[in-house]
Coordinates of C-alpha atoms in Angstrom, one line a residue:
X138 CA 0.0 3.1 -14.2
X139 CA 1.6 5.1 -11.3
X140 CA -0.3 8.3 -11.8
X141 CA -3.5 8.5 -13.7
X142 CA -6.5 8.6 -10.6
X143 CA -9.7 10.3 -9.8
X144 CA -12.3 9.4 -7.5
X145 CA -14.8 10.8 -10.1
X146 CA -13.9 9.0 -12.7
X147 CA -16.0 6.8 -15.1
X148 CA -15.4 3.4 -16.2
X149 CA -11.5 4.1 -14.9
X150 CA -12.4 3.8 -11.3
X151 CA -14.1 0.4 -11.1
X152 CA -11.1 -1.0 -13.6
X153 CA -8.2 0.7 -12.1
X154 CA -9.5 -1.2 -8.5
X155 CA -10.2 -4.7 -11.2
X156 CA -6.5 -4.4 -12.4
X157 CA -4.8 -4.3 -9.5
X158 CA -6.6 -7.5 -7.9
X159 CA -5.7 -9.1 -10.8
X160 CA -2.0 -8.4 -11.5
X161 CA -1.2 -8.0 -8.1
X162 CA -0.3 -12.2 -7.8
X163 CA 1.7 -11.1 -11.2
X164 CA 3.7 -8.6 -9.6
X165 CA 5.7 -10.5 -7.2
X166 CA 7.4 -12.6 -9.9
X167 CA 8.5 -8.5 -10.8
X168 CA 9.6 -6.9 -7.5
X169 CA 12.9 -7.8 -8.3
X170 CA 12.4 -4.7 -11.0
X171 CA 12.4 -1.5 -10.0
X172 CA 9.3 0.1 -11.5
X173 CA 10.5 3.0 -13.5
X174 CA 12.3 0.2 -15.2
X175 CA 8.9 -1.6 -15.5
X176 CA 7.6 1.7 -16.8
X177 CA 10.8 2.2 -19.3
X178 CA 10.2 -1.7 -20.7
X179 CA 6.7 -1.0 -21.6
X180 CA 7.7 2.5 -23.4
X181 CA 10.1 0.2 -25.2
X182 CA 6.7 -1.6 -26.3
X183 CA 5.0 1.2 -26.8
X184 CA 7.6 2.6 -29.5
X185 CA 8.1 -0.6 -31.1
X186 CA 4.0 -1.1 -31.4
X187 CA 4.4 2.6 -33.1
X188 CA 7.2 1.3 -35.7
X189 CA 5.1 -2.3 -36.8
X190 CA 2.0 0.2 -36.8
X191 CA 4.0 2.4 -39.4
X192 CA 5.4 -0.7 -41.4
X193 CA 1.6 -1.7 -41.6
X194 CA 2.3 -4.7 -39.4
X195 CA -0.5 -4.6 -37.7
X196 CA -1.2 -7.7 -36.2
X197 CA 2.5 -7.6 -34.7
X198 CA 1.3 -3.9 -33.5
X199 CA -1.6 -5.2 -31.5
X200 CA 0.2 -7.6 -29.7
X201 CA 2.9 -5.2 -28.7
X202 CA 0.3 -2.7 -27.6
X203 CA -1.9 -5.1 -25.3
X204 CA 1.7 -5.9 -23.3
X205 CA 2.3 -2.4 -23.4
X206 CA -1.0 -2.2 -21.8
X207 CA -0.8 -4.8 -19.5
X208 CA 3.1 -3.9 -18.1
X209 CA 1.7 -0.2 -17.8
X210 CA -0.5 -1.5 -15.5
X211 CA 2.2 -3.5 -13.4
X212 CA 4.8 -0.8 -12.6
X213 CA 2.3 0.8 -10.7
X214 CA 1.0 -2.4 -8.3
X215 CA 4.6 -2.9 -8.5
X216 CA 5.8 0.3 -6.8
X217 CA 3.2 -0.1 -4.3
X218 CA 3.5 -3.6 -3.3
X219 CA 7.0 -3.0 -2.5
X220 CA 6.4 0.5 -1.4
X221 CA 8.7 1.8 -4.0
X222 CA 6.6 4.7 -5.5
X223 CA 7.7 8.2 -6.4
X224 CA 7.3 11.1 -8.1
X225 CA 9.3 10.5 -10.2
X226 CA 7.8 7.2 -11.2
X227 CA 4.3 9.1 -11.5
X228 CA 5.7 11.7 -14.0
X229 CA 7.7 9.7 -16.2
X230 CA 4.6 6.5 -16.4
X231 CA 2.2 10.1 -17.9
X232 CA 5.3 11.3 -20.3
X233 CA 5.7 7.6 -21.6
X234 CA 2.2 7.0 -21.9
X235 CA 1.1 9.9 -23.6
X236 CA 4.3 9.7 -25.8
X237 CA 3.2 6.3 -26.8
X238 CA -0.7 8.2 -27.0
X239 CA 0.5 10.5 -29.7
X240 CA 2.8 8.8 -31.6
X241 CA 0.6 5.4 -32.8
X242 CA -2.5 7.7 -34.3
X243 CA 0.5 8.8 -36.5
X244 CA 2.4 5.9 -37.2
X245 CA -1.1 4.3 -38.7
X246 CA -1.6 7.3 -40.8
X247 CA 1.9 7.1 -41.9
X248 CA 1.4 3.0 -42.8
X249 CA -1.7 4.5 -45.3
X250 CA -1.3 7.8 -45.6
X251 CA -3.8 10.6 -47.3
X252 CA -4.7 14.2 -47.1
X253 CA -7.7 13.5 -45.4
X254 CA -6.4 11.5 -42.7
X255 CA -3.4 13.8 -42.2
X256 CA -5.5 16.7 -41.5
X257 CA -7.4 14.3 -39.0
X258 CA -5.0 13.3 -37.1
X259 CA -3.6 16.8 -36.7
X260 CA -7.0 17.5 -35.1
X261 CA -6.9 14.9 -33.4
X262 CA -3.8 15.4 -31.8
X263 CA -4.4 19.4 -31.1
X264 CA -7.4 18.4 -29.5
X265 CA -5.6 15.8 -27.2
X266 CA -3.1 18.6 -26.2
X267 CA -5.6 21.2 -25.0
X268 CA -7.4 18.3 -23.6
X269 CA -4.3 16.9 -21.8
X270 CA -3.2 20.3 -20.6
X271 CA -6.6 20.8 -18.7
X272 CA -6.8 18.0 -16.8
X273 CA -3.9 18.0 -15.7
X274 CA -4.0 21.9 -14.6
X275 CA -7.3 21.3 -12.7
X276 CA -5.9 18.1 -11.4
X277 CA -3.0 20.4 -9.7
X278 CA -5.8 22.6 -8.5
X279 CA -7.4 19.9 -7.4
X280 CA -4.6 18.9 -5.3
X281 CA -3.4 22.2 -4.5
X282 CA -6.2 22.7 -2.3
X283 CA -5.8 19.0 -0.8
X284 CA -9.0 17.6 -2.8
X285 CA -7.0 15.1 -4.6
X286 CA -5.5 11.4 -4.6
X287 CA -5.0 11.5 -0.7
X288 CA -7.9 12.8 0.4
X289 CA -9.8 10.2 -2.1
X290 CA -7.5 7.4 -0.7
X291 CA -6.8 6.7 -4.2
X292 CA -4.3 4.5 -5.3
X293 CA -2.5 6.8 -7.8
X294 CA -0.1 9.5 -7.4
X295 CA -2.1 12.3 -8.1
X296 CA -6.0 12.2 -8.7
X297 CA -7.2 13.1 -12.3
X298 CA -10.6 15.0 -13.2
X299 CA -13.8 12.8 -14.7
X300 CA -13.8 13.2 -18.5
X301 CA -15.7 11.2 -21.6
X302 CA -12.7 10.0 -22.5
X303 CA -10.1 8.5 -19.8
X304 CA -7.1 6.0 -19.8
X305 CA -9.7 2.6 -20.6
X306 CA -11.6 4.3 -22.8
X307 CA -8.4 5.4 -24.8
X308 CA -7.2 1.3 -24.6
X309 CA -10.4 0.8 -26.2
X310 CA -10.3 3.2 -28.8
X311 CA -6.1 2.5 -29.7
X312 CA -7.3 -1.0 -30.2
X313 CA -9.6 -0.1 -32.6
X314 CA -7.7 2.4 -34.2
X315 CA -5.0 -0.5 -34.9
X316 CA -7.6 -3.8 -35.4
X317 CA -9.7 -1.8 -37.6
X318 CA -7.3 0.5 -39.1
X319 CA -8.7 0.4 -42.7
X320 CA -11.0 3.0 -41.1
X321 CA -9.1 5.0 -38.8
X322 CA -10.9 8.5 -40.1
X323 CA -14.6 7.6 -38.4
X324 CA -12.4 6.8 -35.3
X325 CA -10.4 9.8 -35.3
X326 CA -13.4 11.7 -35.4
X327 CA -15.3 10.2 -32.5
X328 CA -12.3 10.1 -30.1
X329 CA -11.8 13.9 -31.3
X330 CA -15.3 14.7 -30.5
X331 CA -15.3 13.3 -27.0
X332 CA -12.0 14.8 -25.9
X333 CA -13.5 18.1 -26.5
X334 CA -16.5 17.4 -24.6
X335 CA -13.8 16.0 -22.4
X336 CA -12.5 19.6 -21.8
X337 CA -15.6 21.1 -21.2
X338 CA -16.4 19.3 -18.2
X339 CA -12.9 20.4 -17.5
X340 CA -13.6 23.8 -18.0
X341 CA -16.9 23.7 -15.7
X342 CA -14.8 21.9 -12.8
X343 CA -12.7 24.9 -12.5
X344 CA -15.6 27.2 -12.3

């Protein structure tokens, strides 16, 4: 990933610094690539892991979302190993990721649908929004006043606020949302849950 960062962040931080030891031998079989192409490949993965997901293919699903996973992780070791990054590369890797964020928790509901899980997911998603708008309005702030991803000497674009619920934390949970997806509901919930407690450490941040 080219953008996500935050030198308060929870379990992100000591992953974000794991991933890049480890696909950085990986990436130089891919600097041939530019990495927005890197980034567009794994949207491709990303949609397709959205349409097995709605076909109830969900074996098929998984596998499609761990590469998704694992080339959203490479455009951005990519981009810095051969000291291609932009902004442009930052903002479209967090439009395809969160396209790909809010279109599998509906493509499972569509594969079993009912009202129930409908009216969760709807929650789900609002909640992801106002969450989503929030972080990335304080991280602005944030780097607005030159507190951000270069002061931090972080290796994203811009840095990102701490929250319950960050970009491992939702791998973890889309995995389960697909693997166990007979029971998608309790999941829905807890991820919901957090992402509002997400946005009130947000909201105290600001103040």
């Amino acid at each position: 990933t080219q953008s996500h960062g935050g030198s308060k962040n929870m379990l992100d931080l000591y992953l974000r610094r794991l991933k890049e030891d480890v696909l950085a031998p990986a990436a130089g079989f891919f600097t041939f690539l530019h990495p927005n192409t890197i980034t567009t490949i794994g949207f491709m993965l990303g949609l397709a892991c959205a349409c097995y997901a709605a076909q109830a293919k969900y074996s098929t699903a998984m596998i499609l979302w761990a590469v998704n996973r694992i080339v959203d992780g490479l455009d951005g070791v990519v981009a810095r190993k051969t000291n291609r990054q932009s902004d442009f590369g930052g903002y479209w890797d967090i439009v395809t990721d969160f396209t790909v964020y809010a279109l599998v928790p509906i493509a499972l509901v569509y594969s079993d649908p009912s009202d129930t899980r409908w009216l969760l997911v709807s929650l789900l998603e609002g909640v992801y929004f106002v969450n989503s708008a929030s972080l990335f309005h304080l991280s602005s702030l944030l780097e607005k006043r030159a507190l951000g991803a270069k002061k931090n000497q972080e290796l994203t674009g811009v840095t990102m606020p701490a929250g319950l619920i960050e970009g491992s934390e939702t791998v973890i949970f889309y995995s389960l949302f697909i693997v166990c997806h007979e029971y998608p509901v309790h999941y829905f919930r807890i991820v919901g849950a957090d992402h509002r407690y997400t946005t009130s450490l947000v909201g105290k941040q600001t103040s």
